[in-house]
Short mmCIF file of C-alpha atoms in Angstrom, two decimals:
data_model
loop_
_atom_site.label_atom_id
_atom_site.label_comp_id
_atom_site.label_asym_id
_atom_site.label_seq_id
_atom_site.Cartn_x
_atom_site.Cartn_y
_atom_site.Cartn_z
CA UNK A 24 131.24 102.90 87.32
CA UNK A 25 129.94 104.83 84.32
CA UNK A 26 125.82 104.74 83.93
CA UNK A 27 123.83 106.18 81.05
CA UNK A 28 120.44 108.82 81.39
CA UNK A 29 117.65 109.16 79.35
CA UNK A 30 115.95 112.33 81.34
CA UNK A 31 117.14 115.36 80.66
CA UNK A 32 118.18 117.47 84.22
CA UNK A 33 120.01 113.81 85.59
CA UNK A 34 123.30 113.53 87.37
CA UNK A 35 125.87 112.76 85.04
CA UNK A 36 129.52 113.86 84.56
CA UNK A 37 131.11 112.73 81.43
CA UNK A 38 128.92 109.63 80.90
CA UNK A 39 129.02 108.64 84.67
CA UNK A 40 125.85 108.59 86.76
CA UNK A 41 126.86 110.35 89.52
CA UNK A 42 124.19 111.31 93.00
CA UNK A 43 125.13 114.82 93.55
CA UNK A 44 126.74 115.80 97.54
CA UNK A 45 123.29 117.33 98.60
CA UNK A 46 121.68 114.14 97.85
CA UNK A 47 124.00 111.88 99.95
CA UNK A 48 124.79 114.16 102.48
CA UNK A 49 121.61 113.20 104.87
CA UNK A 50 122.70 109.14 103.61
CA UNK A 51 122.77 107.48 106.94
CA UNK A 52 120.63 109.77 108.82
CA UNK A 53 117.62 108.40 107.59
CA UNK A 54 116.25 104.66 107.16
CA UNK A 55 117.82 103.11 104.26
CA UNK A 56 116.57 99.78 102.28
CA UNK A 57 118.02 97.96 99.91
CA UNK A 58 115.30 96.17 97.02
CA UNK A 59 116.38 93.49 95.11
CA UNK A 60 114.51 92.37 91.98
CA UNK A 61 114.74 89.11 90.48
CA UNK A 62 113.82 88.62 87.02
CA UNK A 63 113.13 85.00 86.89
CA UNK A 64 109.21 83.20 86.80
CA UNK A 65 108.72 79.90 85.82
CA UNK A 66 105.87 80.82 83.91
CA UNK A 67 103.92 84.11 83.11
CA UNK A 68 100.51 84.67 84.87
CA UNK A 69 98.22 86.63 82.81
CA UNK A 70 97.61 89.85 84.90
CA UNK A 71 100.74 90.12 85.33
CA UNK A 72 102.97 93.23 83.44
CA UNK A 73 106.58 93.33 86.15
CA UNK A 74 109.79 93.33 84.53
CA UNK A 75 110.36 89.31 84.62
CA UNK A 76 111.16 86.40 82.20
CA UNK A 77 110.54 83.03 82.02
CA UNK A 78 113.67 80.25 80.83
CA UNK A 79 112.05 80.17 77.72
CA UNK A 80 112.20 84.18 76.94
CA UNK A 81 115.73 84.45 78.14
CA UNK A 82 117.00 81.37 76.74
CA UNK A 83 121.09 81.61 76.64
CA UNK A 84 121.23 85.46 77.13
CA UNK A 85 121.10 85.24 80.80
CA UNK A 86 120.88 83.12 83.72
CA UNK A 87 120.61 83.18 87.66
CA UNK A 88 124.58 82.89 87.92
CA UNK A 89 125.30 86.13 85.37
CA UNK A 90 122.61 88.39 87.70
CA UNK A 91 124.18 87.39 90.58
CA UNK A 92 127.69 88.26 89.27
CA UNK A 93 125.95 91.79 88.39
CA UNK A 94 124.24 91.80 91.30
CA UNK A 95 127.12 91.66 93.26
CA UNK A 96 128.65 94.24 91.29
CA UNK A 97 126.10 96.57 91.70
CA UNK A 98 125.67 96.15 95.20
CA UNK A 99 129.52 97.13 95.88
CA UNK A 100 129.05 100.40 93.42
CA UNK A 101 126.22 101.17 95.30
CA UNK A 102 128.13 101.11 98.47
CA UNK A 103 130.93 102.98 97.62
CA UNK A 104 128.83 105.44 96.23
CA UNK A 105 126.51 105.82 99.49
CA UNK A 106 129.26 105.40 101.24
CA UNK A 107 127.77 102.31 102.99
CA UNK A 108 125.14 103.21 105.31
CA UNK A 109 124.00 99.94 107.35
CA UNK A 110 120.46 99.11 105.63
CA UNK A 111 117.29 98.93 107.87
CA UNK A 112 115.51 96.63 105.54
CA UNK A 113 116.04 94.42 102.36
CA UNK A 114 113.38 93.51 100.71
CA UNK A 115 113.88 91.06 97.46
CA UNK A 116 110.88 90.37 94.95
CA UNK A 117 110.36 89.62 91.76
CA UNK A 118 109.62 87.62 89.81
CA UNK A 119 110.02 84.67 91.81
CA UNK A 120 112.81 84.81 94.16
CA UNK A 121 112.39 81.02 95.65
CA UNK A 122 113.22 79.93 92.55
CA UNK A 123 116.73 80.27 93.90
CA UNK A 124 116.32 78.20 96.57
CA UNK A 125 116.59 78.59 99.85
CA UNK A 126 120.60 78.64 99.52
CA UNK A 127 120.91 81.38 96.56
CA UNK A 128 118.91 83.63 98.96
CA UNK A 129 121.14 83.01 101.71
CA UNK A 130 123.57 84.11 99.10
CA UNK A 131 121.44 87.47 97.92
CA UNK A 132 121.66 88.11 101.73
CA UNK A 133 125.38 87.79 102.20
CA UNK A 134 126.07 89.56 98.89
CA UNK A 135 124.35 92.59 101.02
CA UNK A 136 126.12 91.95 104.41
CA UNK A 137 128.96 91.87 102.00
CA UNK A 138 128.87 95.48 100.66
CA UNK A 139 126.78 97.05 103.29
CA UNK A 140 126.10 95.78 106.21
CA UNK A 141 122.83 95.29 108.05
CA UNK A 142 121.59 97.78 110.59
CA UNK A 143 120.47 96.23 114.11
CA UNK A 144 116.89 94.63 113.87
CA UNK A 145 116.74 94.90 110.41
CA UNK A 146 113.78 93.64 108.75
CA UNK A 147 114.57 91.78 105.71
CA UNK A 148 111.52 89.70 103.51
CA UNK A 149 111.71 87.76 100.70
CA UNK A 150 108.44 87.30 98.42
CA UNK A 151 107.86 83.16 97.68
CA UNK A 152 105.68 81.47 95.56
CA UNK A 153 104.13 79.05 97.65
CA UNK A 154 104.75 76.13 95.16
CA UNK A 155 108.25 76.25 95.47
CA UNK A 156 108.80 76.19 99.07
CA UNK A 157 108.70 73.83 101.58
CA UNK A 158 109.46 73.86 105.54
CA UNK A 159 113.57 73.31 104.07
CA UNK A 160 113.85 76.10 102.37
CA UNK A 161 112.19 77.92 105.13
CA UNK A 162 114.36 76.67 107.46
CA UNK A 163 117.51 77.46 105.23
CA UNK A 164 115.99 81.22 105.24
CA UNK A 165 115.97 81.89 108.79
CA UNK A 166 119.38 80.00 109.29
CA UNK A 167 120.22 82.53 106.52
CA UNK A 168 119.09 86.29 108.17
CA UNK A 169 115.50 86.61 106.62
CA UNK A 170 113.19 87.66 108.99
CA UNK A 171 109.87 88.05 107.02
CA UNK A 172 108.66 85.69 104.45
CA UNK A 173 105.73 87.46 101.43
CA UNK A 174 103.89 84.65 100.07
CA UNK A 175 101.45 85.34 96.80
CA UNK A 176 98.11 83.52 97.68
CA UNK A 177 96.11 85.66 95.24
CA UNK A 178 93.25 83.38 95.73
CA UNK A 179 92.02 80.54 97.43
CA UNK A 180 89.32 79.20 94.16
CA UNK A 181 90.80 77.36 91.73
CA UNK A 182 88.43 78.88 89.15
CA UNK A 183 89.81 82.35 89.98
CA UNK A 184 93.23 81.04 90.29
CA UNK A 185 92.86 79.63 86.35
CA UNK A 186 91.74 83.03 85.09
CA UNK A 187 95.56 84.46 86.73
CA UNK A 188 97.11 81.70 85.35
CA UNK A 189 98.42 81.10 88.87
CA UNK A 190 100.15 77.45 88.91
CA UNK A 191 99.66 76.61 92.53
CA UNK A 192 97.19 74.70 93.88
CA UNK A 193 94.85 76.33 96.22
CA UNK A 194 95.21 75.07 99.88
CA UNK A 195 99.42 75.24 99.11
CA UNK A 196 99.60 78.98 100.57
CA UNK A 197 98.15 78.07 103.71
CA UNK A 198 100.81 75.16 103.99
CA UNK A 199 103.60 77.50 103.29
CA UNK A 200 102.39 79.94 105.35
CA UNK A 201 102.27 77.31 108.22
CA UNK A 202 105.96 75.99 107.41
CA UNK A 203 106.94 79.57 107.36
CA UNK A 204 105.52 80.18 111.25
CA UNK A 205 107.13 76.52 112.33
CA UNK A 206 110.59 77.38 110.95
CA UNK A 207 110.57 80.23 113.55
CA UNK A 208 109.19 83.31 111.32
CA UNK A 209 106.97 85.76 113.05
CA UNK A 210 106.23 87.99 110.25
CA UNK A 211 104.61 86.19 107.39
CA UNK A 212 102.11 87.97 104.34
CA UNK A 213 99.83 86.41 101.90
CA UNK A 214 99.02 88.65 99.53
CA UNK A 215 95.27 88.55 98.01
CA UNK A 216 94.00 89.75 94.52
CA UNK A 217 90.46 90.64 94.44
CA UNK A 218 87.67 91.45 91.78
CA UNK A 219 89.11 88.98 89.46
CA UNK A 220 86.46 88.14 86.60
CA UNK A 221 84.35 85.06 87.48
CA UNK A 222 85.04 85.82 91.07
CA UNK A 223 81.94 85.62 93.87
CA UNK A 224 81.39 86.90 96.91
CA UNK A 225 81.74 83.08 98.24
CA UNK A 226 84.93 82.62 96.64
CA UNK A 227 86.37 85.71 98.49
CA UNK A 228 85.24 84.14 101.57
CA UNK A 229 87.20 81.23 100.92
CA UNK A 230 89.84 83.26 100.52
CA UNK A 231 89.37 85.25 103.35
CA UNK A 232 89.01 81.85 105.61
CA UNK A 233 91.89 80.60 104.50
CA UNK A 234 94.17 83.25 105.12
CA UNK A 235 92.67 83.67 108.61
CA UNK A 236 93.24 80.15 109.29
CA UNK A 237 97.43 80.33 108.45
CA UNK A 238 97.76 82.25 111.39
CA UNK A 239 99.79 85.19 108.97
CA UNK A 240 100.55 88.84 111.19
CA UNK A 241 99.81 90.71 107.52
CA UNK A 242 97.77 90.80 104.47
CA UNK A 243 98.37 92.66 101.10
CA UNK A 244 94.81 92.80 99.36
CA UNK A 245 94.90 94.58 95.88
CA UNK A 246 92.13 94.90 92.98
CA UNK A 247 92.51 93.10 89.84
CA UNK A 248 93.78 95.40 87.79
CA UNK A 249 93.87 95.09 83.85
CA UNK A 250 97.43 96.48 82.53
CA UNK A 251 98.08 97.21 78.98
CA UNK A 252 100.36 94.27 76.85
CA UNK A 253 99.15 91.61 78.95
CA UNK A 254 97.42 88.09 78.69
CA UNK A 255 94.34 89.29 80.63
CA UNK A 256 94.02 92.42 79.09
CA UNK A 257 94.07 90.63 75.30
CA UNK A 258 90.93 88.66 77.10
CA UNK A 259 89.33 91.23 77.89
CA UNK A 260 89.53 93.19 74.69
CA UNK A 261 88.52 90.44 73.13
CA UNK A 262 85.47 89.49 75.31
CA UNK A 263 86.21 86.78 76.57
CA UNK A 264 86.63 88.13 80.08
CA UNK A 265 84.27 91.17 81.49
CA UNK A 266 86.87 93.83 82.62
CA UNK A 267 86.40 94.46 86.43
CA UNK A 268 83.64 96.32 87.93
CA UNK A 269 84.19 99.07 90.12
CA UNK A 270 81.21 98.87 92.14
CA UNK A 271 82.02 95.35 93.17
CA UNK A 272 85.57 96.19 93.86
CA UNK A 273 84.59 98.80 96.30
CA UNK A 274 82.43 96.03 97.80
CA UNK A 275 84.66 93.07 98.28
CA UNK A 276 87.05 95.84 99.66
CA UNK A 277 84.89 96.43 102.56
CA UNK A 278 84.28 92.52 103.01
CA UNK A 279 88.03 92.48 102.81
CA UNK A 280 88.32 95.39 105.90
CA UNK A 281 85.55 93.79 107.81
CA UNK A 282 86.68 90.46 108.01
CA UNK A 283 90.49 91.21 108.90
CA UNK A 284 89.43 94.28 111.50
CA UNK A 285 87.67 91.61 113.41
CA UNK A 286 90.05 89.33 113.59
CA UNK A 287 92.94 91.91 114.48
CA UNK A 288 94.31 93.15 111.57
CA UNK A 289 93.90 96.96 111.05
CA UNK A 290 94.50 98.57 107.95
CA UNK A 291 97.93 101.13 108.20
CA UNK A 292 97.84 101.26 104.61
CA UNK A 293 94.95 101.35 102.07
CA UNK A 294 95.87 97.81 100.81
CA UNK A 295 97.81 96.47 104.09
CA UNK A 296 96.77 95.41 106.85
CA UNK A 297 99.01 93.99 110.02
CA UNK A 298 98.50 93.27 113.52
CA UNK A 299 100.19 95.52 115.70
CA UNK A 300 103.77 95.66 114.81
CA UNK A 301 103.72 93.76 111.94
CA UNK A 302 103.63 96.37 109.24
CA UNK A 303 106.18 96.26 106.59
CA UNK A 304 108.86 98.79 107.53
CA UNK A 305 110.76 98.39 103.98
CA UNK A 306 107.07 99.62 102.06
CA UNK A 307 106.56 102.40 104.97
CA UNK A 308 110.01 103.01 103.69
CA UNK A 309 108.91 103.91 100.28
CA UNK A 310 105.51 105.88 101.53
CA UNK A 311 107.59 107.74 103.94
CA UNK A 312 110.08 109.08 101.06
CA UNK A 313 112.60 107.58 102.49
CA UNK A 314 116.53 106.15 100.84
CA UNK A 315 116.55 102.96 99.01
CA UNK A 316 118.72 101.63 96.22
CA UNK A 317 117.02 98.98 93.93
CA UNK A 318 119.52 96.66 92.77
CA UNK A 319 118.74 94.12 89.62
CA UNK A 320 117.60 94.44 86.30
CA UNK A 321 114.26 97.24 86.40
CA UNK A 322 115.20 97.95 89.57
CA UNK A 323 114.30 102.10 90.35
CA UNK A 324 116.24 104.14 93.73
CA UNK A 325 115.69 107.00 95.45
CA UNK A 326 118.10 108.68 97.44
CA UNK A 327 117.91 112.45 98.25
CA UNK A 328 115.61 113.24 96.15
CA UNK A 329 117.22 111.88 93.18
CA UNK A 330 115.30 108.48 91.24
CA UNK A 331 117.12 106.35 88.65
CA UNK A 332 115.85 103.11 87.45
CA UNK A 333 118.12 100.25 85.72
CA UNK A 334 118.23 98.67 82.27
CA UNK A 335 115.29 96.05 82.49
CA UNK A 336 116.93 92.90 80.29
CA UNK A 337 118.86 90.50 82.51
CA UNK A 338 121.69 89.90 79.88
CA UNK A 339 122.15 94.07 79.30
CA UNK A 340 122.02 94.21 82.71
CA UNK A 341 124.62 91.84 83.77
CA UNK A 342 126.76 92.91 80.32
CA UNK A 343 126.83 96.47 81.67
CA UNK A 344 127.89 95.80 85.33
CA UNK A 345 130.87 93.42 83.66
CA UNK A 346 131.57 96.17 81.83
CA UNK A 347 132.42 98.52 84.83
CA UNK A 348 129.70 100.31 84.12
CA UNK A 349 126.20 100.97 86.37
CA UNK A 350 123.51 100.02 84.44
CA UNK A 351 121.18 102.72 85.03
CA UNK A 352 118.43 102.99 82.20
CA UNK A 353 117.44 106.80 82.80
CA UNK A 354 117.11 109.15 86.11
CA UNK A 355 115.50 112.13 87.59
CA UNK A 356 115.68 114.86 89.90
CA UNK A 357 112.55 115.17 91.75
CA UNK A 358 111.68 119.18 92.50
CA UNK A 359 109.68 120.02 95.33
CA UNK A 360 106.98 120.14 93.48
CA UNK A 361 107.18 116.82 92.80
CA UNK A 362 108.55 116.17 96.08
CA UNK A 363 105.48 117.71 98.06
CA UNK A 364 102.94 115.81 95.24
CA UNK A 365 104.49 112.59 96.24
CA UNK A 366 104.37 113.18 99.87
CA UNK A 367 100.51 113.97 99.48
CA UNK A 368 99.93 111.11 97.42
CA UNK A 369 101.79 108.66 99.73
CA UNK A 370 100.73 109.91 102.86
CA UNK A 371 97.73 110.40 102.57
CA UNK A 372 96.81 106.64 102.24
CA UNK A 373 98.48 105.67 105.13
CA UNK A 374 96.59 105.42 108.25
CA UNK A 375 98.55 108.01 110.22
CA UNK A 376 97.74 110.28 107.73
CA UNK A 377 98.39 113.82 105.69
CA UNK A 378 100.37 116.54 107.96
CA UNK A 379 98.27 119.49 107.46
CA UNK A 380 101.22 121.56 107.56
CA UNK A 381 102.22 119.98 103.96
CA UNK A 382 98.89 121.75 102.38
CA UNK A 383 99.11 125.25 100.79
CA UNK A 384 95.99 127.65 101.43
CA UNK A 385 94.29 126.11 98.64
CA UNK A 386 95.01 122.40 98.90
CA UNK A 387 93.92 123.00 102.72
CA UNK A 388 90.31 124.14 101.58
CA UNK A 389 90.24 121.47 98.93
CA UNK A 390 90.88 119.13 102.06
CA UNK A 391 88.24 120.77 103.96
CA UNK A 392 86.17 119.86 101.40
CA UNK A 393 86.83 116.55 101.43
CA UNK A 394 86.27 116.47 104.80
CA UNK A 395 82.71 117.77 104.50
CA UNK A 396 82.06 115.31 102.02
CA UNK A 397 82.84 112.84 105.10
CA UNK A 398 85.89 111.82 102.57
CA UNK A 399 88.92 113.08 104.85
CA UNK A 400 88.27 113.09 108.98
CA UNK A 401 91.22 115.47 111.24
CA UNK A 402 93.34 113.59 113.51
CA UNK A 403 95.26 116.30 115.31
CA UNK A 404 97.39 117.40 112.86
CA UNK A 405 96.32 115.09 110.25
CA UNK A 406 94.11 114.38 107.43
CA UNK A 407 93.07 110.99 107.77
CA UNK A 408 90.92 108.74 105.11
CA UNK A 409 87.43 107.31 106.45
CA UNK A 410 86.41 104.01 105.56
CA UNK A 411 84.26 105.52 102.33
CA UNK A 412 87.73 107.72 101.41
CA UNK A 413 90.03 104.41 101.34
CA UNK A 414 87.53 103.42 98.41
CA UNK A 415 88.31 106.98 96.56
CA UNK A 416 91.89 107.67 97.46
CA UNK A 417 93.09 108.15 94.57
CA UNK A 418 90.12 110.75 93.87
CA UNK A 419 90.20 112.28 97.22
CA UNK A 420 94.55 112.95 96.23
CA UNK A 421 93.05 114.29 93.56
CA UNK A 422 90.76 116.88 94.78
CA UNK A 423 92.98 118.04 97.42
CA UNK A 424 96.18 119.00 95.04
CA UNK A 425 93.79 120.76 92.06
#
């Protein structure tokens, strides 16, 4: 299949996107995931800036049954060009990916099994929306191979669900989350968004109750961020929403840490926390730099040190793969300076750390630094964020790599 770059310095012969032989020659060797994004919402929530589309935005121009006949298609490129290594994990999000029912996931699934293959014990998850679920579909999803179910909770206050524009009602998360457990899944998320304007500490508590009460193994907890282009941020320019305060993000973070340390969920990344065994190995996947194609419209890869990222319209998308052609929007090759400046940027806000040994002379005093300034603690051979760093990661990366 042909594919078409937009970055100067990307694999191509002749018009065709091609990965080059040192890329794919460690394929197999390491983990490999598969992503799958679907495009589809049933309506638009405010904050909310991913690549998707509502009915009413795509109208005619595309539909569930042309991206899966692309998706398909892509997924059997893909192979042949990887040479189909069995995939550790799948993860599909979106979007809203139980808009296709509990049987159109099966079918995402097989379309995978299909081309690839699954590795044994691999994890594959499937972000829901907990109004469209219910203990059928989760029961079709197990029958079909998923083994982890990501539901977005956001918030347990109507108020602060009205200011997302979140449709579902509050206590329905919990529910799903429960119907998820009964249908036989062990690994289950709810993902929380905090600092949203209008939001009090009280309401966070709610939230936090609730989520300990559905009996979940992981939590995703992420601050309200205002992105360019969207609903919220038009509020906000406008003033008729206060943008979000830092101070009291930093503090319901902490409320956030306290509450799910005590009840056995440790953070293992700065916004995920899992019981013991529970962590999501697809995302470690990505913080690890490890080998992943994204399939779908938007989608990005990385494989060897080589990132490409798809057209982002559905019906381009699905007109390009029918064409014979990959439908890659633009790729890169990463050098190792970009390479090591990941790594320190991803590893250092996992728990187990920053290898030292990835640190030139001067990022090392930098670190040092940082570890004066009680931002960075050693663990052996790791730098390791305290509790006050995981509030300044982002600064504390930073520091260490001027």
């Amino acid at each position: 299949m042909s594919g078409t770059s937009t970055t100067s310095g990307s694999s191509r012969e002749a018009g065709t996107f091609v990965l080059p032989e040192r890329s794919l020659a460690g394929v197999g060797s390491r983990p490999f995931g598969i992503y799958i994004h679907v495009p589809f919402c049933a309506t638009r929530c405010g904050y909310c800036d991913f690549n998707t589309y509502t009915a009413g935005e795509l109208g005619t121009s595309a539909s569930p049954q042309s991206w899966m006949e692309g998706l398909r298609r892509e997924l059997d490129a893909a192979a042949q060009m990887t040479g189909a290594p069995a995939v550790d994990t799948v993860f599909v999000g979106g979007g809203t990916p139980s808009l296709l029912g509990g049987d159109g996931l099966a079918d995402v699934l097989g379309a995978v099994r299909s081309s690839f293959g699954l590795a044994d014990g691999a994890e594959v998850t499937t972000e829901s929306n907990p109004e469209s679920t219910s203990p059928q579909f989760f029961d079709r999803l197990r029958a079909g191979g998923y083994t982890r179910v990501s539901l977005g909770m956001q918030s347990a206050a109507q108020h602060v669900l009205r200011v997302l524009d979140r449709t579902h009602t509050p206590g329905r998360a919990v529910a799903a989350a429960r119907e998820a457990r009964a249908a036989g899944f062990e690994h289950v998320n709810l993902d929380l968004i905090y600092g949203t304007p209008g939001e009090r500490d009280e309401d966070l508590d709610l939230s936090l109750d609730a989520v300990l009460s559905a009996g979940v193994d992981h939590v995703s907890a992420y601050a309200l961020i205002v992105e360019d282009g969207t609903a919220l941020a038009r509020k906000v320019r406008r003033g008729e929403l206060p943008a979000p305060d830092d101070d009291v993000l930093a503090s319901r973070y902490e409320r956030i840490d306290a509450r799910l340390a005590e009840a056995g969920l440790t953070w293992y990344e700065v916004s995920n926390w899992a019981t013991d065994g529970a962590e999501c190995r697809h995302n470690l996947g990505y913080w690890d730099g490890g080998d992943w194609w994204g399939a779908g419209p938007g989608a990005h890869s990385h494989v060897g040190g080589v990132r490409w990222w798809n057209v982002k319209h559905p019906a381009r998308y699905a007109e390009q793969l029918a064409a014979g052609a990959l439908p890659v929007g633009g790729s890169e090759h990463l050098t190792d300076d970009d390479c090591h400046l990941e790594r320190v940027m991803l590893t250092a806000r996992l728990r187990t750390g920053l290898p030292v040994a990835e640190l030139d002379a001067g990022e090392l005093r930098s670190a040092d630094a940082a570890v004066a300034d009680g931002l960075l603690v050693r663990k052996g051979d790791h730098l390791v964020l305290t509790d006050r760093g995981r509030l300044l990661a982002d600064a504390v990366v930073r520091t260490v790599l001027r």
